[in-house]
Short mmCIF file of C-alpha atoms in Angstrom, two decimals:
data_model
loop_
_atom_site.label_atom_id
_atom_site.label_comp_id
_atom_site.label_asym_id
_atom_site.label_seq_id
_atom_site.Cartn_x
_atom_site.Cartn_y
_atom_site.Cartn_z
CA UNK O 2 -60.88 26.87 -40.63
CA UNK O 3 -60.22 30.38 -41.90
CA UNK O 4 -56.84 32.05 -41.58
CA UNK O 5 -55.89 35.58 -42.52
CA UNK O 6 -52.15 36.09 -42.99
CA UNK O 7 -51.41 39.81 -42.68
CA UNK O 8 -48.43 41.98 -43.63
CA UNK O 9 -46.19 39.28 -45.09
CA UNK O 10 -44.18 39.50 -48.32
CA UNK O 11 -45.73 37.15 -50.86
CA UNK O 12 -43.14 35.70 -53.23
CA UNK O 13 -43.83 34.48 -56.76
CA UNK O 14 -41.55 33.68 -59.66
CA UNK O 15 -42.07 37.20 -60.99
CA UNK O 16 -42.18 39.51 -57.99
CA UNK O 17 -42.34 39.94 -54.22
CA UNK O 18 -45.04 42.14 -52.73
CA UNK O 19 -46.43 42.78 -49.27
CA UNK O 20 -49.95 41.36 -49.36
CA UNK O 21 -52.47 39.55 -47.20
CA UNK O 22 -53.69 36.00 -47.80
CA UNK O 23 -57.10 34.64 -46.85
CA UNK O 24 -57.34 30.87 -46.42
CA UNK O 25 -60.72 29.15 -46.36
CA UNK O 26 -60.70 25.41 -45.85
CA UNK O 27 -58.02 23.85 -48.05
CA UNK O 28 -57.85 26.69 -50.58
CA UNK O 29 -56.57 30.23 -50.90
CA UNK O 30 -59.66 32.44 -51.07
CA UNK O 31 -58.04 35.80 -51.71
CA UNK O 32 -54.69 37.54 -52.05
CA UNK O 33 -54.57 41.32 -51.80
CA UNK O 34 -54.05 44.44 -49.76
CA UNK O 35 -55.83 45.21 -46.47
CA UNK O 36 -57.99 42.09 -46.58
CA UNK O 37 -60.62 41.69 -43.87
CA UNK O 38 -62.44 38.53 -42.85
CA UNK O 39 -64.77 37.92 -39.96
CA UNK O 40 -64.14 34.83 -37.85
CA UNK O 41 -60.73 34.26 -39.44
CA UNK O 42 -57.74 33.59 -37.22
CA UNK O 43 -55.33 36.42 -37.92
CA UNK O 44 -51.61 35.67 -38.16
CA UNK O 45 -49.25 38.62 -38.32
CA UNK O 46 -46.62 37.69 -40.91
CA UNK O 47 -44.76 41.00 -40.83
CA UNK O 48 -41.10 40.48 -41.70
CA UNK O 49 -41.76 37.01 -43.09
CA UNK O 50 -41.42 35.77 -46.66
CA UNK O 51 -44.43 33.77 -47.85
CA UNK O 52 -43.53 31.18 -50.49
CA UNK O 53 -45.80 28.64 -52.18
CA UNK O 54 -45.22 25.23 -50.61
CA UNK O 55 -41.99 23.72 -51.89
CA UNK O 56 -42.17 20.70 -54.20
CA UNK O 57 -39.43 18.07 -54.13
CA UNK O 58 -39.58 16.13 -57.38
CA UNK O 59 -36.87 13.62 -56.44
CA UNK O 60 -37.06 11.56 -53.25
CA UNK O 61 -36.40 7.95 -52.27
CA UNK O 62 -38.22 6.85 -49.12
CA UNK O 63 -38.47 3.23 -47.93
CA UNK O 64 -36.22 2.08 -50.76
CA UNK O 65 -34.16 -1.09 -50.86
CA UNK O 66 -30.54 -0.20 -51.69
CA UNK O 67 -27.33 -2.24 -51.47
CA UNK O 68 -28.76 -4.91 -49.20
CA UNK O 69 -30.48 -2.51 -46.82
CA UNK O 70 -33.45 -0.12 -46.71
CA UNK O 71 -33.27 3.66 -46.48
CA UNK O 72 -33.33 4.95 -42.92
CA UNK O 73 -36.28 7.23 -43.67
CA UNK O 74 -39.59 5.79 -44.76
CA UNK O 75 -42.58 7.84 -45.85
CA UNK O 76 -43.55 8.57 -42.24
CA UNK O 77 -40.24 9.95 -40.99
CA UNK O 78 -39.19 11.35 -44.37
CA UNK O 79 -42.30 13.43 -44.93
CA UNK O 80 -42.14 14.78 -41.38
CA UNK O 81 -38.66 16.08 -42.17
CA UNK O 82 -39.93 17.36 -45.52
CA UNK O 83 -42.75 19.48 -44.17
CA UNK O 84 -40.55 20.83 -41.39
CA UNK O 85 -38.38 22.08 -44.25
CA UNK O 86 -41.28 23.72 -46.08
CA UNK O 87 -41.89 20.94 -48.61
CA UNK O 88 -45.61 20.32 -49.04
CA UNK O 89 -45.40 17.86 -51.94
CA UNK O 90 -42.86 15.11 -52.59
CA UNK O 91 -42.77 13.05 -55.76
CA UNK O 92 -41.09 9.75 -54.97
CA UNK O 93 -39.86 7.10 -57.39
CA UNK O 94 -42.06 4.05 -57.58
CA UNK O 95 -40.49 1.26 -59.58
CA UNK O 96 -41.26 -1.73 -61.69
CA UNK O 97 -39.13 -4.75 -60.73
CA UNK O 98 -37.16 -6.71 -63.30
CA UNK O 99 -38.20 -10.26 -64.09
CA UNK O 100 -41.56 -9.83 -65.80
CA UNK O 101 -43.15 -7.53 -63.24
CA UNK O 102 -45.60 -4.80 -64.19
CA UNK O 103 -45.84 -1.08 -63.61
CA UNK O 104 -49.13 -1.70 -61.80
CA UNK O 105 -47.37 -3.97 -59.33
CA UNK O 106 -44.78 -1.29 -58.68
CA UNK O 107 -47.41 1.39 -58.16
CA UNK O 108 -49.36 -0.82 -55.76
CA UNK O 109 -46.22 -1.47 -53.73
CA UNK O 110 -45.46 2.24 -53.40
CA UNK O 111 -49.02 3.08 -52.38
CA UNK O 112 -48.70 0.47 -49.63
CA UNK O 113 -45.50 2.16 -48.49
CA UNK O 114 -46.91 5.68 -48.50
CA UNK O 115 -50.68 5.74 -48.01
CA UNK O 116 -51.85 7.06 -44.61
CA UNK O 117 -48.26 7.69 -43.49
CA UNK O 118 -47.35 11.04 -45.07
CA UNK O 119 -47.21 14.41 -43.36
CA UNK O 120 -47.05 16.24 -46.69
CA UNK O 121 -48.82 15.56 -49.96
CA UNK O 122 -47.22 12.96 -52.24
CA UNK O 123 -47.17 11.58 -55.73
CA UNK O 124 -44.99 9.18 -57.70
CA UNK O 125 -42.91 9.00 -60.83
CA UNK O 126 -42.72 5.49 -62.28
CA UNK O 127 -39.34 3.91 -62.97
CA UNK O 128 -39.38 1.68 -66.04
CA UNK O 129 -36.71 -1.03 -65.92
CA UNK O 130 -38.09 -3.50 -68.51
CA UNK O 131 -39.74 -2.70 -71.83
CA UNK O 132 -42.13 -5.00 -73.62
CA UNK O 133 -45.62 -4.88 -75.11
CA UNK O 134 -47.25 -5.19 -71.69
CA UNK O 135 -45.21 -2.34 -70.24
CA UNK O 136 -46.00 -0.18 -73.24
CA UNK O 137 -49.72 -0.77 -72.72
CA UNK O 138 -49.38 0.16 -69.06
CA UNK O 139 -48.07 3.67 -69.76
CA UNK O 140 -51.64 4.85 -70.29
CA UNK O 141 -52.69 3.06 -67.09
CA UNK O 142 -50.12 5.12 -65.20
CA UNK O 143 -51.38 8.35 -66.76
CA UNK O 144 -54.90 7.38 -65.70
CA UNK O 145 -53.56 7.00 -62.14
CA UNK O 146 -52.12 10.51 -62.17
CA UNK O 147 -48.54 9.54 -63.01
CA UNK O 148 -47.30 11.58 -65.95
CA UNK O 149 -43.52 11.47 -65.44
CA UNK O 150 -41.23 8.48 -65.52
CA UNK O 151 -37.66 7.53 -64.58
CA UNK O 152 -34.98 5.74 -66.56
CA UNK O 153 -31.52 4.64 -65.44
CA UNK O 154 -28.37 4.39 -67.51
CA UNK O 155 -26.59 2.65 -64.62
CA UNK O 156 -27.28 0.12 -61.79
CA UNK O 157 -27.80 -3.54 -62.83
CA UNK O 158 -31.30 -3.79 -61.33
CA UNK O 159 -32.50 -0.64 -63.09
CA UNK O 160 -30.56 -0.03 -66.30
CA UNK O 161 -32.25 0.01 -69.70
CA UNK O 162 -30.25 -0.38 -72.89
CA UNK O 163 -30.15 2.20 -75.66
CA UNK O 164 -32.62 0.29 -77.81
CA UNK O 165 -35.25 0.29 -75.07
CA UNK O 166 -34.36 3.86 -74.12
CA UNK O 167 -35.32 4.99 -77.61
CA UNK O 168 -38.58 3.02 -77.58
CA UNK O 169 -39.57 4.28 -74.14
CA UNK O 170 -38.78 7.92 -74.84
CA UNK O 171 -40.69 7.77 -78.12
CA UNK O 172 -43.75 6.27 -76.43
CA UNK O 173 -43.68 8.79 -73.59
CA UNK O 174 -43.33 11.66 -76.05
CA UNK O 175 -46.33 10.43 -78.02
CA UNK O 176 -48.31 10.41 -74.75
CA UNK O 177 -47.28 13.95 -73.81
CA UNK O 178 -45.13 12.69 -70.93
CA UNK O 179 -41.40 12.67 -70.29
CA UNK O 180 -38.73 10.78 -68.38
CA UNK O 181 -36.15 11.95 -65.90
CA UNK O 182 -32.93 10.07 -66.56
CA UNK O 183 -30.01 9.13 -64.31
CA UNK O 184 -27.05 9.68 -66.63
CA UNK O 185 -23.80 7.79 -66.03
CA UNK O 186 -21.82 5.44 -68.29
CA UNK O 187 -22.26 2.13 -66.48
CA UNK O 188 -19.75 0.15 -68.54
CA UNK O 189 -16.80 2.47 -68.04
CA UNK O 190 -17.67 2.91 -64.36
CA UNK O 191 -17.55 -0.87 -63.94
CA UNK O 192 -14.14 -0.94 -65.61
CA UNK O 193 -12.83 1.82 -63.34
CA UNK O 194 -14.17 0.01 -60.27
CA UNK O 195 -12.42 -3.16 -61.38
CA UNK O 196 -9.14 -1.26 -61.76
CA UNK O 197 -9.50 0.31 -58.32
CA UNK O 198 -10.18 -3.00 -56.62
CA UNK O 199 -7.26 -4.75 -58.34
CA UNK O 200 -5.01 -1.95 -57.10
CA UNK O 201 -6.31 -2.40 -53.55
CA UNK O 202 -8.01 1.01 -53.50
CA UNK O 203 -11.08 0.25 -51.41
CA UNK O 204 -11.81 3.44 -49.39
CA UNK O 205 -14.57 6.01 -50.03
CA UNK O 206 -12.04 8.49 -51.46
CA UNK O 207 -12.17 6.32 -54.62
CA UNK O 208 -15.89 6.84 -55.14
CA UNK O 209 -15.60 10.05 -57.23
CA UNK O 210 -12.62 8.63 -59.12
CA UNK O 211 -14.59 5.70 -60.54
CA UNK O 212 -17.61 7.84 -61.45
CA UNK O 213 -15.88 10.82 -63.18
CA UNK O 214 -17.59 13.84 -64.66
CA UNK O 215 -16.72 12.68 -68.19
CA UNK O 216 -18.83 9.56 -67.70
CA UNK O 217 -21.81 11.63 -66.62
CA UNK O 218 -21.35 14.02 -69.53
CA UNK O 219 -21.01 11.14 -72.02
CA UNK O 220 -24.25 9.61 -70.79
CA UNK O 221 -26.05 12.96 -70.99
CA UNK O 222 -24.81 13.33 -74.57
CA UNK O 223 -25.95 9.81 -75.49
CA UNK O 224 -29.35 10.35 -73.86
CA UNK O 225 -29.89 13.58 -75.77
CA UNK O 226 -28.91 12.02 -79.10
CA UNK O 227 -31.42 9.24 -78.48
CA UNK O 228 -34.09 11.72 -77.32
CA UNK O 229 -33.58 13.79 -80.49
CA UNK O 230 -34.12 10.72 -82.67
CA UNK O 231 -37.22 9.82 -80.61
CA UNK O 232 -38.51 13.41 -80.87
CA UNK O 233 -38.99 13.43 -77.10
CA UNK O 234 -38.39 15.92 -74.31
CA UNK O 235 -36.36 14.68 -71.34
CA UNK O 236 -35.20 15.70 -67.89
CA UNK O 237 -31.59 15.25 -66.78
CA UNK O 238 -31.90 14.58 -63.06
CA UNK O 239 -29.28 15.50 -60.43
CA UNK O 240 -26.95 17.19 -62.91
CA UNK O 241 -23.62 17.77 -61.17
CA UNK O 242 -20.99 19.34 -63.38
CA UNK O 243 -19.94 21.76 -66.10
CA UNK O 244 -19.28 19.13 -68.79
CA UNK O 245 -22.75 17.62 -68.43
CA UNK O 246 -24.32 21.07 -68.49
CA UNK O 247 -22.51 21.85 -71.73
CA UNK O 248 -24.20 18.83 -73.33
CA UNK O 249 -27.59 20.19 -72.26
CA UNK O 250 -26.73 23.60 -73.68
CA UNK O 251 -25.70 22.10 -77.02
CA UNK O 252 -28.92 20.13 -77.33
CA UNK O 253 -31.05 23.15 -76.49
CA UNK O 254 -29.19 25.25 -79.04
CA UNK O 255 -30.10 22.60 -81.62
CA UNK O 256 -33.76 22.97 -80.72
CA UNK O 257 -34.32 20.13 -78.26
CA UNK O 258 -36.49 20.42 -75.15
CA UNK O 259 -34.30 19.42 -72.23
CA UNK O 260 -35.07 20.06 -68.57
CA UNK O 261 -32.38 19.88 -65.90
CA UNK O 262 -32.39 19.46 -62.14
CA UNK O 263 -29.61 19.80 -59.59
CA UNK O 264 -29.41 19.26 -55.82
CA UNK O 265 -28.03 21.15 -52.78
CA UNK O 266 -25.13 18.71 -52.34
CA UNK O 267 -23.78 19.64 -55.76
CA UNK O 268 -24.11 23.34 -55.01
CA UNK O 269 -22.55 23.32 -51.55
CA UNK O 270 -20.17 20.36 -51.15
CA UNK O 271 -16.98 19.44 -52.99
CA UNK O 272 -15.25 16.12 -53.58
CA UNK O 273 -12.65 16.58 -50.81
CA UNK O 274 -15.36 15.31 -48.42
CA UNK O 275 -14.65 11.75 -49.59
CA UNK O 276 -11.17 11.93 -48.06
CA UNK O 277 -12.36 12.72 -44.52
CA UNK O 278 -10.65 10.50 -41.92
CA UNK O 279 -12.17 7.58 -40.00
CA UNK O 280 -14.43 6.52 -42.87
CA UNK O 281 -16.44 9.77 -42.58
CA UNK O 282 -16.20 10.12 -46.35
CA UNK O 283 -18.79 7.35 -46.59
CA UNK O 284 -21.48 9.78 -45.38
CA UNK O 285 -21.22 11.61 -48.72
CA UNK O 286 -21.33 8.63 -51.08
CA UNK O 287 -24.06 9.25 -53.64
CA UNK O 288 -24.38 8.89 -57.39
CA UNK O 289 -23.43 10.84 -59.33
CA UNK O 290 -20.80 11.87 -56.79
CA UNK O 291 -20.10 15.32 -55.42
CA UNK O 292 -17.83 17.24 -57.77
CA UNK O 293 -15.31 20.08 -57.62
CA UNK O 294 -15.48 23.73 -56.60
CA UNK O 295 -15.53 24.90 -60.22
CA UNK O 296 -18.58 22.70 -60.87
CA UNK O 297 -20.37 24.33 -57.93
CA UNK O 298 -19.65 27.76 -59.36
CA UNK O 299 -20.87 26.67 -62.79
CA UNK O 300 -24.15 25.38 -61.37
CA UNK O 301 -24.79 28.56 -59.35
CA UNK O 302 -24.23 30.62 -62.49
CA UNK O 303 -26.58 28.34 -64.42
CA UNK O 304 -29.24 28.88 -61.75
CA UNK O 305 -28.79 32.64 -61.91
CA UNK O 306 -29.33 32.44 -65.68
CA UNK O 307 -32.22 29.97 -65.20
CA UNK O 308 -30.60 27.27 -67.32
CA UNK O 309 -31.68 24.75 -64.67
CA UNK O 310 -35.36 24.30 -63.93
CA UNK O 311 -35.51 22.72 -60.49
CA UNK O 312 -33.54 22.00 -57.35
CA UNK O 313 -34.58 18.69 -55.82
CA UNK O 314 -32.82 16.62 -53.13
CA UNK O 315 -32.46 13.01 -54.31
CA UNK O 316 -33.26 12.27 -50.64
CA UNK O 317 -31.94 8.78 -49.83
CA UNK O 318 -30.78 8.50 -46.22
CA UNK O 319 -28.75 5.95 -44.27
CA UNK O 320 -27.32 5.62 -40.79
CA UNK O 321 -23.59 5.37 -40.11
CA UNK O 322 -24.06 1.66 -39.40
CA UNK O 323 -25.64 1.23 -42.83
CA UNK O 324 -22.85 3.19 -44.51
CA UNK O 325 -20.38 0.89 -42.72
CA UNK O 326 -21.60 -1.99 -44.90
CA UNK O 327 -18.92 -0.74 -47.28
CA UNK O 328 -16.13 -0.45 -44.73
CA UNK O 329 -13.97 -2.95 -46.63
CA UNK O 330 -15.25 -2.10 -50.12
CA UNK O 331 -16.48 1.38 -51.08
CA UNK O 332 -18.75 -0.05 -53.78
CA UNK O 333 -20.88 -1.60 -51.03
CA UNK O 334 -21.55 1.71 -49.28
CA UNK O 335 -25.27 2.46 -49.70
CA UNK O 336 -25.43 5.55 -51.89
CA UNK O 337 -27.51 8.54 -50.92
CA UNK O 338 -27.92 11.56 -48.65
CA UNK O 339 -30.77 13.15 -46.69
CA UNK O 340 -31.85 16.60 -47.80
CA UNK O 341 -35.60 17.28 -47.62
CA UNK O 342 -35.48 19.21 -44.34
CA UNK O 343 -32.77 21.70 -45.30
CA UNK O 344 -33.22 22.30 -49.04
CA UNK O 345 -35.15 25.57 -48.71
CA UNK O 346 -33.14 27.09 -45.88
CA UNK O 347 -29.83 26.18 -47.55
CA UNK O 348 -30.94 27.67 -50.86
CA UNK O 349 -32.10 30.88 -49.18
CA UNK O 350 -28.94 31.18 -47.07
CA UNK O 351 -26.32 30.36 -49.70
CA UNK O 352 -28.28 31.47 -52.74
CA UNK O 353 -30.57 34.41 -51.93
CA UNK O 354 -28.81 35.78 -48.85
CA UNK O 355 -25.41 35.66 -50.55
CA UNK O 356 -26.73 37.25 -53.75
CA UNK O 357 -26.27 34.29 -56.09
CA UNK O 358 -29.97 34.11 -56.99
CA UNK O 359 -33.07 36.14 -56.17
CA UNK O 360 -35.89 35.02 -53.90
CA UNK O 361 -38.14 35.07 -56.96
CA UNK O 362 -35.82 32.58 -58.67
CA UNK O 363 -35.84 30.46 -55.51
CA UNK O 364 -39.63 30.37 -55.84
CA UNK O 365 -39.28 29.18 -59.44
CA UNK O 366 -36.80 26.41 -58.60
CA UNK O 367 -38.59 25.06 -55.52
CA UNK O 368 -42.25 25.73 -56.26
CA UNK O 369 -43.39 27.15 -59.58
CA UNK O 370 -41.26 25.22 -62.07
CA UNK O 371 -41.72 21.77 -60.48
CA UNK O 372 -45.47 22.41 -60.27
CA UNK O 373 -45.56 23.14 -64.00
CA UNK O 374 -43.16 20.34 -64.95
CA UNK O 375 -45.05 17.73 -62.96
CA UNK O 376 -48.57 18.77 -63.88
CA UNK O 377 -49.95 20.24 -60.65
CA UNK O 378 -49.96 23.95 -61.52
CA UNK O 379 -51.87 26.07 -60.44
CA UNK O 380 -53.22 23.69 -57.81
CA UNK O 381 -49.71 23.80 -56.37
CA UNK O 382 -46.69 26.04 -56.83
CA UNK O 383 -48.36 29.45 -56.57
CA UNK O 384 -50.07 31.65 -54.00
CA UNK O 385 -53.26 32.59 -55.86
CA UNK O 386 -57.04 32.38 -55.34
CA UNK O 387 -58.25 28.83 -55.94
CA UNK O 388 -54.86 27.21 -55.37
CA UNK O 389 -54.22 24.80 -52.53
CA UNK O 390 -53.29 26.72 -49.41
CA UNK O 391 -49.75 25.35 -49.29
CA UNK O 392 -47.75 28.22 -47.83
CA UNK O 393 -44.30 28.45 -46.24
CA UNK O 394 -43.49 31.33 -43.91
CA UNK O 395 -39.73 31.94 -43.82
CA UNK O 396 -38.20 34.11 -41.12
CA UNK O 397 -35.08 35.72 -42.64
CA UNK O 398 -33.90 36.83 -39.21
CA UNK O 399 -33.87 33.40 -37.58
CA UNK O 400 -30.43 31.79 -37.46
CA UNK O 401 -29.42 28.22 -36.64
CA UNK O 402 -26.82 25.55 -37.33
CA UNK O 403 -27.58 22.26 -39.07
CA UNK O 404 -26.90 19.27 -36.84
CA UNK O 405 -27.72 15.57 -36.79
CA UNK O 406 -28.50 16.09 -33.09
CA UNK O 407 -31.54 18.19 -33.92
CA UNK O 408 -32.73 17.18 -37.41
CA UNK O 409 -35.89 15.13 -37.97
CA UNK O 410 -34.36 12.43 -40.17
CA UNK O 411 -34.11 8.92 -38.83
CA UNK O 412 -30.32 9.13 -39.17
CA UNK O 413 -27.29 9.87 -37.00
CA UNK O 414 -25.47 11.93 -39.64
CA UNK O 415 -26.09 14.96 -41.82
CA UNK O 416 -23.99 15.88 -44.87
CA UNK O 417 -24.49 19.56 -44.05
CA UNK O 418 -23.40 19.22 -40.43
CA UNK O 419 -22.25 22.59 -39.11
CA UNK O 420 -23.64 24.68 -41.97
CA UNK O 421 -24.94 28.02 -40.68
CA UNK O 422 -28.44 29.04 -41.74
CA UNK O 423 -29.49 32.67 -42.12
CA UNK O 424 -33.22 31.93 -42.06
CA UNK O 425 -35.70 29.52 -40.51
CA UNK O 426 -39.01 27.88 -41.38
CA UNK O 427 -41.55 29.55 -39.11
CA UNK O 428 -44.89 28.14 -40.28
CA UNK O 429 -46.09 25.74 -42.96
CA UNK O 430 -49.67 25.39 -44.16
CA UNK O 431 -50.63 22.19 -45.96
CA UNK O 432 -53.91 22.61 -47.82
CA UNK O 433 -55.01 25.17 -45.25
CA UNK O 434 -53.95 23.14 -42.22
CA UNK O 435 -51.29 24.69 -40.00
CA UNK O 436 -48.89 21.74 -39.94
CA UNK O 437 -45.75 23.51 -38.71
CA UNK O 438 -45.88 26.32 -36.16
CA UNK O 439 -42.85 28.13 -34.77
CA UNK O 440 -40.65 25.57 -36.52
CA UNK O 441 -42.34 22.60 -34.83
CA UNK O 442 -44.54 19.91 -36.37
CA UNK O 443 -47.99 20.32 -34.83
CA UNK O 444 -50.11 18.16 -37.18
CA UNK O 445 -48.92 14.88 -38.70
CA UNK O 446 -50.08 12.57 -41.48
CA UNK O 447 -52.28 15.08 -43.26
CA UNK O 448 -50.76 14.24 -46.64
CA UNK O 449 -52.84 12.91 -49.51
CA UNK O 450 -52.01 11.39 -52.88
CA UNK O 451 -52.02 13.97 -55.66
CA UNK O 452 -53.17 13.01 -59.16
CA UNK O 453 -51.04 14.89 -61.65
CA UNK O 454 -51.76 16.10 -65.16
CA UNK O 455 -49.27 16.57 -67.98
CA UNK O 456 -46.48 19.13 -67.98
CA UNK O 457 -47.30 22.81 -68.52
CA UNK O 458 -43.85 24.18 -69.25
#
């Protein structure tokens, strides 16, 4: 199928310019002025912003958490993703503790995702045990198109100690790969939880109190000291606050390569949400927790100055019934929020529309930078001849209100309930296929697994 998109404003990380786009099959054939093409279906994109397909480098679909499984699997989750303009998700596959291999983890995640996805997909690999076998398997993962990994400094089933952290980071650095790391001080958090429980403080309002910003910042500091010794680049995932950002700044000033990601919940919500009545605070339980207004402002400023590289979602959704598993003990509330459907429209509305960032920077955070970080550029992340025809048409005049009553997630709650949007997703092309038209999903399960190369940033 050939499509000719006319009169739209094509957005890149450097500029925005009114140009036409010719799509032939799965690829972009040409980008320019006054393009003509016989037999092409012409779409008038006047007044629309044309972004490269968004890439979400941090999702959790069909994941076992706190005795339950996320409400959204790869089928429902990727439907929501492509409706929100995301054409590639990179989910976290995981090795299991107890002598299990990375290959076993990868096989499990392929079984979860293959033939179910409505956008393209890839995986990071979470390493939770380190031994000679695991070390040998790093190259196997690279051969399977997995060039980024995940490490946890918290959670009993996932945590690696500092000794193994050093060994893993050194090995990944030698292979030209890197790890994204969940940074929180697990030991102190456990002590704070114990204190809260002994004092009878069991409601969700205690969640941010037992996972304070200092304990995120301390873990970021420790990670970066270890990474420096290992001579390895690292990514701090879902960075939430000013103190943690200061640690990143210090390491960069000393010459380290440190990437950083944040999420919409840390830009737009503040910790007062945990005190909502009738257990509604449970909806917002995630780790690290939502922080304070001044942390929001710090993160927006960091985005404007491009100190952060990407905005992902950490998508990890649950129903109210699942959240109620922690009704008597906030530590049993499954942690996570949905976000893949609204990331782009929230960032445009509260970032671009309100003048906090430019639309070119939005393109960097959602498309260009993740494509380069995760080894798919220029196949993805750019509107250019030869690239995959992953294109998002945003209508800056379309307004709506976020609601659990109308979202595509398999949940009955939305952390951004009631947020007003000053734009809408009009159309989404996935490798040249019109998957979303007039804001509605018209083609499902077109997603394919994407082999990734090494980072280009």
